[in-house]
Tab-separated table of C-alpha atoms in Angstrom:
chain	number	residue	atom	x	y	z
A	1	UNK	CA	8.836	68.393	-26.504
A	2	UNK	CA	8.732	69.601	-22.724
A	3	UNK	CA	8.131	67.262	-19.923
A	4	UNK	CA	4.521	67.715	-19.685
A	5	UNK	CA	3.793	67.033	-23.072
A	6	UNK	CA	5.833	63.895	-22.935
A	7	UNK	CA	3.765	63.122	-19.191
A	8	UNK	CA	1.013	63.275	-21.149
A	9	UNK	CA	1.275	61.365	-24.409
A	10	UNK	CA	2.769	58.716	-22.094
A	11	UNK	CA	-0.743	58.798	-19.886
A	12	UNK	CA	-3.105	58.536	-22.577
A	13	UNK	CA	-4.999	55.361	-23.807
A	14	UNK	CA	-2.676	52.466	-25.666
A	15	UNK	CA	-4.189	53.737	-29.426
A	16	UNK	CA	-3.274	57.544	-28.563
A	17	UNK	CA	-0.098	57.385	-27.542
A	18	UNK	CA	1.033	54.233	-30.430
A	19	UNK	CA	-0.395	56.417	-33.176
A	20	UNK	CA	2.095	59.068	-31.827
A	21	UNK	CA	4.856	57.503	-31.975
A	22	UNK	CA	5.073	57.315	-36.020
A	23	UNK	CA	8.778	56.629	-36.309
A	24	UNK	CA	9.471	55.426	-33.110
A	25	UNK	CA	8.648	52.219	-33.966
A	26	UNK	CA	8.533	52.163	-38.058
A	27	UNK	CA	12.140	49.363	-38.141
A	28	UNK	CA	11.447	47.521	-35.320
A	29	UNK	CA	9.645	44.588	-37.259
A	30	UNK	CA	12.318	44.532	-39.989
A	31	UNK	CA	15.300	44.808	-37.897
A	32	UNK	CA	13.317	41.687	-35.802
A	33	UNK	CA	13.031	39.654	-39.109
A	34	UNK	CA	16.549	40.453	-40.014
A	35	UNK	CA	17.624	39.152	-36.918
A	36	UNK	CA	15.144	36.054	-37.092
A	37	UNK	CA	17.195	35.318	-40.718
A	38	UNK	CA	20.585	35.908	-39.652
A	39	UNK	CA	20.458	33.573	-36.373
A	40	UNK	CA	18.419	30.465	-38.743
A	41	UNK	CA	21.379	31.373	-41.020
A	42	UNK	CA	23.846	30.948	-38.376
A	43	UNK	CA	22.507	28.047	-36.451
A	44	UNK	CA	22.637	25.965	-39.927
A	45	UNK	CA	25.454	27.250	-41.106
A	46	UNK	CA	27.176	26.430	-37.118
A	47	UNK	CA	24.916	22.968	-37.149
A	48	UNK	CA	26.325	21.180	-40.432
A	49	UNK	CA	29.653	23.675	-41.400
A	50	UNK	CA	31.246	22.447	-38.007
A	51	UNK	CA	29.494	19.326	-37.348
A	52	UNK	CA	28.135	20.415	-34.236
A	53	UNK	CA	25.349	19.561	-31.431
A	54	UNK	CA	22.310	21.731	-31.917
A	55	UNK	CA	22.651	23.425	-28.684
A	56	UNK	CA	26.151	24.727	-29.654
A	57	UNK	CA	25.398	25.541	-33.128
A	58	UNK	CA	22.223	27.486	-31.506
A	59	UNK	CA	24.862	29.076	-29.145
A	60	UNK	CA	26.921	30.740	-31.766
A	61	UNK	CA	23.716	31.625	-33.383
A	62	UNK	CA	22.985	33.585	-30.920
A	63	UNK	CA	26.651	35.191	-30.471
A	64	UNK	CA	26.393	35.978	-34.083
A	65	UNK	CA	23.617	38.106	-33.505
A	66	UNK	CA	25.734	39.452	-30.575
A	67	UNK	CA	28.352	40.206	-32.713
A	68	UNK	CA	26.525	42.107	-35.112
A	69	UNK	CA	24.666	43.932	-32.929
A	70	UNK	CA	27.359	45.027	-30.811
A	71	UNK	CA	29.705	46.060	-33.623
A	72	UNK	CA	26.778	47.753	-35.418
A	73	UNK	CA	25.820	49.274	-32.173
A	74	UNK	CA	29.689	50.796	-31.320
A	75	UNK	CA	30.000	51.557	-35.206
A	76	UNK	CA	26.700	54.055	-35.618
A	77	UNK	CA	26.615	55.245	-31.847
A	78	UNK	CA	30.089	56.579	-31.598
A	79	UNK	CA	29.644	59.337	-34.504
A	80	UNK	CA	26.267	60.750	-32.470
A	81	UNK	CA	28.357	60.687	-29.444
A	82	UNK	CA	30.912	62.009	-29.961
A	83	UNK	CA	29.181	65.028	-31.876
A	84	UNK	CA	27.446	65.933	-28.128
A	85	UNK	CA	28.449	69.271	-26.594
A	86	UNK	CA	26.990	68.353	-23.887
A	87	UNK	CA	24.949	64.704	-22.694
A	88	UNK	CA	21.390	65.364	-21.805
A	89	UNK	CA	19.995	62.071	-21.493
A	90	UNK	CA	16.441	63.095	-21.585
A	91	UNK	CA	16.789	64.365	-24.902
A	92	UNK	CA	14.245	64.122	-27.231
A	93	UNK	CA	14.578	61.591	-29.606
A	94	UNK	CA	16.412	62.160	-33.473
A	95	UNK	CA	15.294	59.875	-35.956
A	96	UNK	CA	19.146	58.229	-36.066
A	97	UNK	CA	18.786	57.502	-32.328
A	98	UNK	CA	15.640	56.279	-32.815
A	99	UNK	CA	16.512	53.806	-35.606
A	100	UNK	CA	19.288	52.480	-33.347
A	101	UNK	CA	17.103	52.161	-30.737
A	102	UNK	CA	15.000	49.611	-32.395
A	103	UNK	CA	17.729	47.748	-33.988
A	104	UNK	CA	19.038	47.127	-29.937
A	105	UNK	CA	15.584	46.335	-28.941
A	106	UNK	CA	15.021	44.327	-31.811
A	107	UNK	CA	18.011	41.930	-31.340
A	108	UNK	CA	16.936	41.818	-27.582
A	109	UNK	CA	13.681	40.960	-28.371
A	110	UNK	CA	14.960	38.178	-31.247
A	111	UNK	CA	17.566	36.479	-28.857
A	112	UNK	CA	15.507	36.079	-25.809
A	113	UNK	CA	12.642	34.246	-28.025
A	114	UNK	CA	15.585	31.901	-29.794
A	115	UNK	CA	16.849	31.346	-25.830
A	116	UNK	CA	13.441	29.929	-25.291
A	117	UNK	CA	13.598	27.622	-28.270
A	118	UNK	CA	13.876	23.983	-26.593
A	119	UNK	CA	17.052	22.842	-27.952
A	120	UNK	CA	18.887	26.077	-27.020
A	121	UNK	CA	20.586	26.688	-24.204
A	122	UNK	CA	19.316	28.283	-21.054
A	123	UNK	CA	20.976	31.262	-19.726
A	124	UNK	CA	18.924	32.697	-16.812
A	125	UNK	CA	21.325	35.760	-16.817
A	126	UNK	CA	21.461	36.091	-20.084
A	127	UNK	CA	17.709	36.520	-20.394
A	128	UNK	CA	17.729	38.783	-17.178
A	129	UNK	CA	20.276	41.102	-19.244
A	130	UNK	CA	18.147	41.183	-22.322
A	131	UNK	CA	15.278	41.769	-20.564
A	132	UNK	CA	16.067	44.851	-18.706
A	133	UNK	CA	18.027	46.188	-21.443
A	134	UNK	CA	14.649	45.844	-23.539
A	135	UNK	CA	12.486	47.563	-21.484
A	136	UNK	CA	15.146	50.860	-20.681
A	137	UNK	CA	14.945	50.567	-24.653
A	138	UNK	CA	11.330	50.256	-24.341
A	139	UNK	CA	10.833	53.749	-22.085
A	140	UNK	CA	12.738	55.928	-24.471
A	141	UNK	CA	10.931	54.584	-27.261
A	142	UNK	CA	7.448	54.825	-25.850
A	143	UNK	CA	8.293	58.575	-24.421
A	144	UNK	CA	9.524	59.672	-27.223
A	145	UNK	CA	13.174	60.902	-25.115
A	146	UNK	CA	16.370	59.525	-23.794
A	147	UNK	CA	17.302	57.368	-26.531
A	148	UNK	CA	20.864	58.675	-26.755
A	149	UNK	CA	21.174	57.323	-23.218
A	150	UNK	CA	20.693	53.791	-24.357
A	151	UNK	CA	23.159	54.933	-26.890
A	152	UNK	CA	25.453	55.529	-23.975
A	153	UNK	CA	24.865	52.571	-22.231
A	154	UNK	CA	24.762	50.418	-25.412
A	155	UNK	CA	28.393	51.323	-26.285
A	156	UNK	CA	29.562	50.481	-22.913
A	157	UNK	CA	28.458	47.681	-22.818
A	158	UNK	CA	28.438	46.398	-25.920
A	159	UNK	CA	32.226	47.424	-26.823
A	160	UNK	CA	33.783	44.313	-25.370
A	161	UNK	CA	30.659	41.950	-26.723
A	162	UNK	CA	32.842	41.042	-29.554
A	163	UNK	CA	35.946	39.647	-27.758
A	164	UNK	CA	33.055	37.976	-25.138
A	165	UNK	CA	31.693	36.317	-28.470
A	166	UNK	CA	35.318	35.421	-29.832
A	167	UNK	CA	36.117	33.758	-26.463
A	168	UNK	CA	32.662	31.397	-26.679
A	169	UNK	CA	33.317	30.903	-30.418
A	170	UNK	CA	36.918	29.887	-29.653
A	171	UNK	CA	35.565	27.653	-26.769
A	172	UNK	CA	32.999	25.803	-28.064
A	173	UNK	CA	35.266	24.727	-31.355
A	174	UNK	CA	38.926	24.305	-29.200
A	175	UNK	CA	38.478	20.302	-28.519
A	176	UNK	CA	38.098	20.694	-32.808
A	177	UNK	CA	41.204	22.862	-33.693
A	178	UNK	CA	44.291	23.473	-31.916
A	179	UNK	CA	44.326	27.070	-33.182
A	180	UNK	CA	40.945	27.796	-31.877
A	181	UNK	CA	42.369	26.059	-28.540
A	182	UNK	CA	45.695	29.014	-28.650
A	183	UNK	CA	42.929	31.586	-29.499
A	184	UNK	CA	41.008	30.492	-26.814
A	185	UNK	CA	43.613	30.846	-24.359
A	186	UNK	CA	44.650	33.945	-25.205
A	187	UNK	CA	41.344	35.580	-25.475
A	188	UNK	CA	40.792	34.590	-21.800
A	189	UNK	CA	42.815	36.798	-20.197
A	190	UNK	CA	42.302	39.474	-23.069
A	191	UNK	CA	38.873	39.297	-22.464
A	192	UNK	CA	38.836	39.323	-18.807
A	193	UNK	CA	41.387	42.363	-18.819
A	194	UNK	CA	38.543	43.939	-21.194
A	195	UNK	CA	35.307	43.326	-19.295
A	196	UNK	CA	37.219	44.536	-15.822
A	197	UNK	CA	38.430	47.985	-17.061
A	198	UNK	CA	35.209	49.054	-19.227
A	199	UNK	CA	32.607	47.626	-16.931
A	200	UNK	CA	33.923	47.721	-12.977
A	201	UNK	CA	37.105	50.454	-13.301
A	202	UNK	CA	35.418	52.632	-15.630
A	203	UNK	CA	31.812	50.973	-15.495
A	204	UNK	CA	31.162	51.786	-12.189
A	205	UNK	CA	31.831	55.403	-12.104
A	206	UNK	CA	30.378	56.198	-14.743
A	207	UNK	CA	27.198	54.652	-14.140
A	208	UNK	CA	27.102	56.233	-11.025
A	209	UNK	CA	26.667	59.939	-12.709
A	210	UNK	CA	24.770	57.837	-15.295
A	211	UNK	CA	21.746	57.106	-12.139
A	212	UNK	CA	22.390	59.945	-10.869
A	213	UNK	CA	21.715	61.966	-13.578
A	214	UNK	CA	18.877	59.808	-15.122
A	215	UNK	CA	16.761	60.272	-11.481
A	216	UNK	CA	17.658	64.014	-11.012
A	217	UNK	CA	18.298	65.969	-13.745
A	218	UNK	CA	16.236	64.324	-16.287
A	219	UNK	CA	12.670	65.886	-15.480
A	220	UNK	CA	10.953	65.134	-19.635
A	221	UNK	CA	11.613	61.114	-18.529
A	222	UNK	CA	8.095	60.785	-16.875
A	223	UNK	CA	8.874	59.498	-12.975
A	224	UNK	CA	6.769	56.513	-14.183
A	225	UNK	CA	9.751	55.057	-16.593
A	226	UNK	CA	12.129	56.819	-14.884
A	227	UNK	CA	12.283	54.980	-11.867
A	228	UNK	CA	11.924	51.646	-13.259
A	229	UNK	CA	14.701	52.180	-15.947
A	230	UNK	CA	16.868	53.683	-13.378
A	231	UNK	CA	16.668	50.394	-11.679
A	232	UNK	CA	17.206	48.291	-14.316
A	233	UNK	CA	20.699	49.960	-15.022
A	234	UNK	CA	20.987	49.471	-11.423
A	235	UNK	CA	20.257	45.678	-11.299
A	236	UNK	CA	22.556	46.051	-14.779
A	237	UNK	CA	25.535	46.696	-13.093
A	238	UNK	CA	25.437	45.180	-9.943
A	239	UNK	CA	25.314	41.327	-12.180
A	240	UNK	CA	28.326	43.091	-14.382
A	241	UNK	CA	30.261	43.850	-10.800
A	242	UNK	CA	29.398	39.698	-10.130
A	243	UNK	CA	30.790	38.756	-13.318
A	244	UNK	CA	34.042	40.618	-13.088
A	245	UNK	CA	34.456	39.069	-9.332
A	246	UNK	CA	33.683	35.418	-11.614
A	247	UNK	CA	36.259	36.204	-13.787
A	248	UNK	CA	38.587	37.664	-11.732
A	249	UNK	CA	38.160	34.453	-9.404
A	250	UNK	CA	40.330	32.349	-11.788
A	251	UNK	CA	43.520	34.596	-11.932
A	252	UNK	CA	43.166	35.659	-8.551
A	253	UNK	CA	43.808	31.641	-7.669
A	254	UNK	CA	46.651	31.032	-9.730
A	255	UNK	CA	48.350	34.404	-8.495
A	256	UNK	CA	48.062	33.197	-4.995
A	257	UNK	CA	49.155	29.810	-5.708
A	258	UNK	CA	51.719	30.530	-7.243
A	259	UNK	CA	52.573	33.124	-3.933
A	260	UNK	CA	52.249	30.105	-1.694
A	261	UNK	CA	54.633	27.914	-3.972
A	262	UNK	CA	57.092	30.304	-4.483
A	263	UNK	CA	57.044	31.550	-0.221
A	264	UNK	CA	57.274	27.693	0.429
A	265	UNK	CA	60.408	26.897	-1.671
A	266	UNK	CA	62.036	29.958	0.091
A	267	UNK	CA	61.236	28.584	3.385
């Protein structure tokens, strides 16, 4: 499909366009239900297997759902990747990428209505992620391209969601277990070493050909979605560069403590 055909189906009336889409958006209420099942599991199973608050147990609910979608989403998107000669990110759409397109969006969809539960917790950023993520899911899905570029950005960020879920599982339940209070520390720095290199040391560069390429060389991405998407990976990266700089805070301290001990004792 050329870029004019694309400008086009994305121009015309609501019914047009959604009766186009066919597969596009065939999963999406199934992968939302299986979702809606696994966190209920999860929060009951959290709620009365560990004998905790309902906020908690709805907080590892919702890092289950991380868990599996991030693993799912590294899993199935590394064999399309890494079969690319060559990344076009306004590519049109294969039925695969498709199908993993809806199972992100569905999950994003799922765990910002569970965040918005009352006795859930409420993470501001969290729902400013999931948000943004869900609408650059959104634009490849409704234009029919670009869904291997979620892909991309899917696996990059989603690669160190599992030791990110480990560390809040490991947090929540250390005052209950002394080995989730060692796993806990170690994951800390693990998971701060993690988050720094993939999303800041690699993150950063990469994203930058990543805008660049999504605004200029990616012409069958009508202007209409491409702009917006391009600054939602924007606003994307910017709150990853503020987390790293949170994270980073912590050791950063301690190193220069220790410094000022150690200069003091000499002097």
């Amino acid at each position: 499909m050329d870029g004019l055909g694309v400008l086009e189906r994305a121009l015309a009336p609501p019914e047009v366009w959604l009766a186009s889409l066919g597969s596009q958006w065939s999963s999406l209420p199934s992968f939302i239900l299986f979702f809606g099942v696994l966190f209920a599991f999860a929060l009951v199973a959290w709620k009365f297997g560990a004998s905790l608050s309902w906020d908690q147990a709805a907080l590892l609910g919702s890092c289950t759902m991380s868990s599996v979608h991030a693993v799912w989403c590294c899993v199935a998107a590394w064999p399309e990747l890494a079969k690319l000669r060559h990344v076009q990110l306004d590519a049109v759409n294969t039925p695969s990428q498709s199908q993993l397109a809806q199972f992100s969006l569905a999950y994003m969809v799922a765990d910002v209505l569970f965040y918005l539960v009352p006795f859930t917790p409420g993470d501001f950023m969290f729902l400013v992620h999931h948000c943004i993520s869900g609408f650059y899911v959104l634009g490849t899905l409704c234009t029919g391209v670009g869904a291997v570029s979620s892909m991309i950005m899917f696996f990059l960020g989603e690669v160190t969601s599992p030791l990110l879920n480990a560390f809040t599982f490991m947090g929540t339940l250390r005052q209950r277990s002394w080995t989730c209070f060692k796993l806990y520390e170690y994951l800390s720095p693990s998971f701060t070493a993690a988050f720094v290199l993939m999303r800041t040391l690699l993150g950063v560069p990469l994203i930058s050909w990543f805008l660049y390429t999504l605004i200029a060389r990616s012409p069958a991405i009508p202007l209409s979605w491409r702009i917006p998407m391009a600054a939602c990976v924007l606003v994307g990266i910017t709150g990853s560069q503020a987390w790293s700089a949170k994270l980073l805070a912590g050791p950063w301290a301690r190193l220069r403590a220790t410094w000022e001990l150690g200069t003091a004792k000499m002097d």
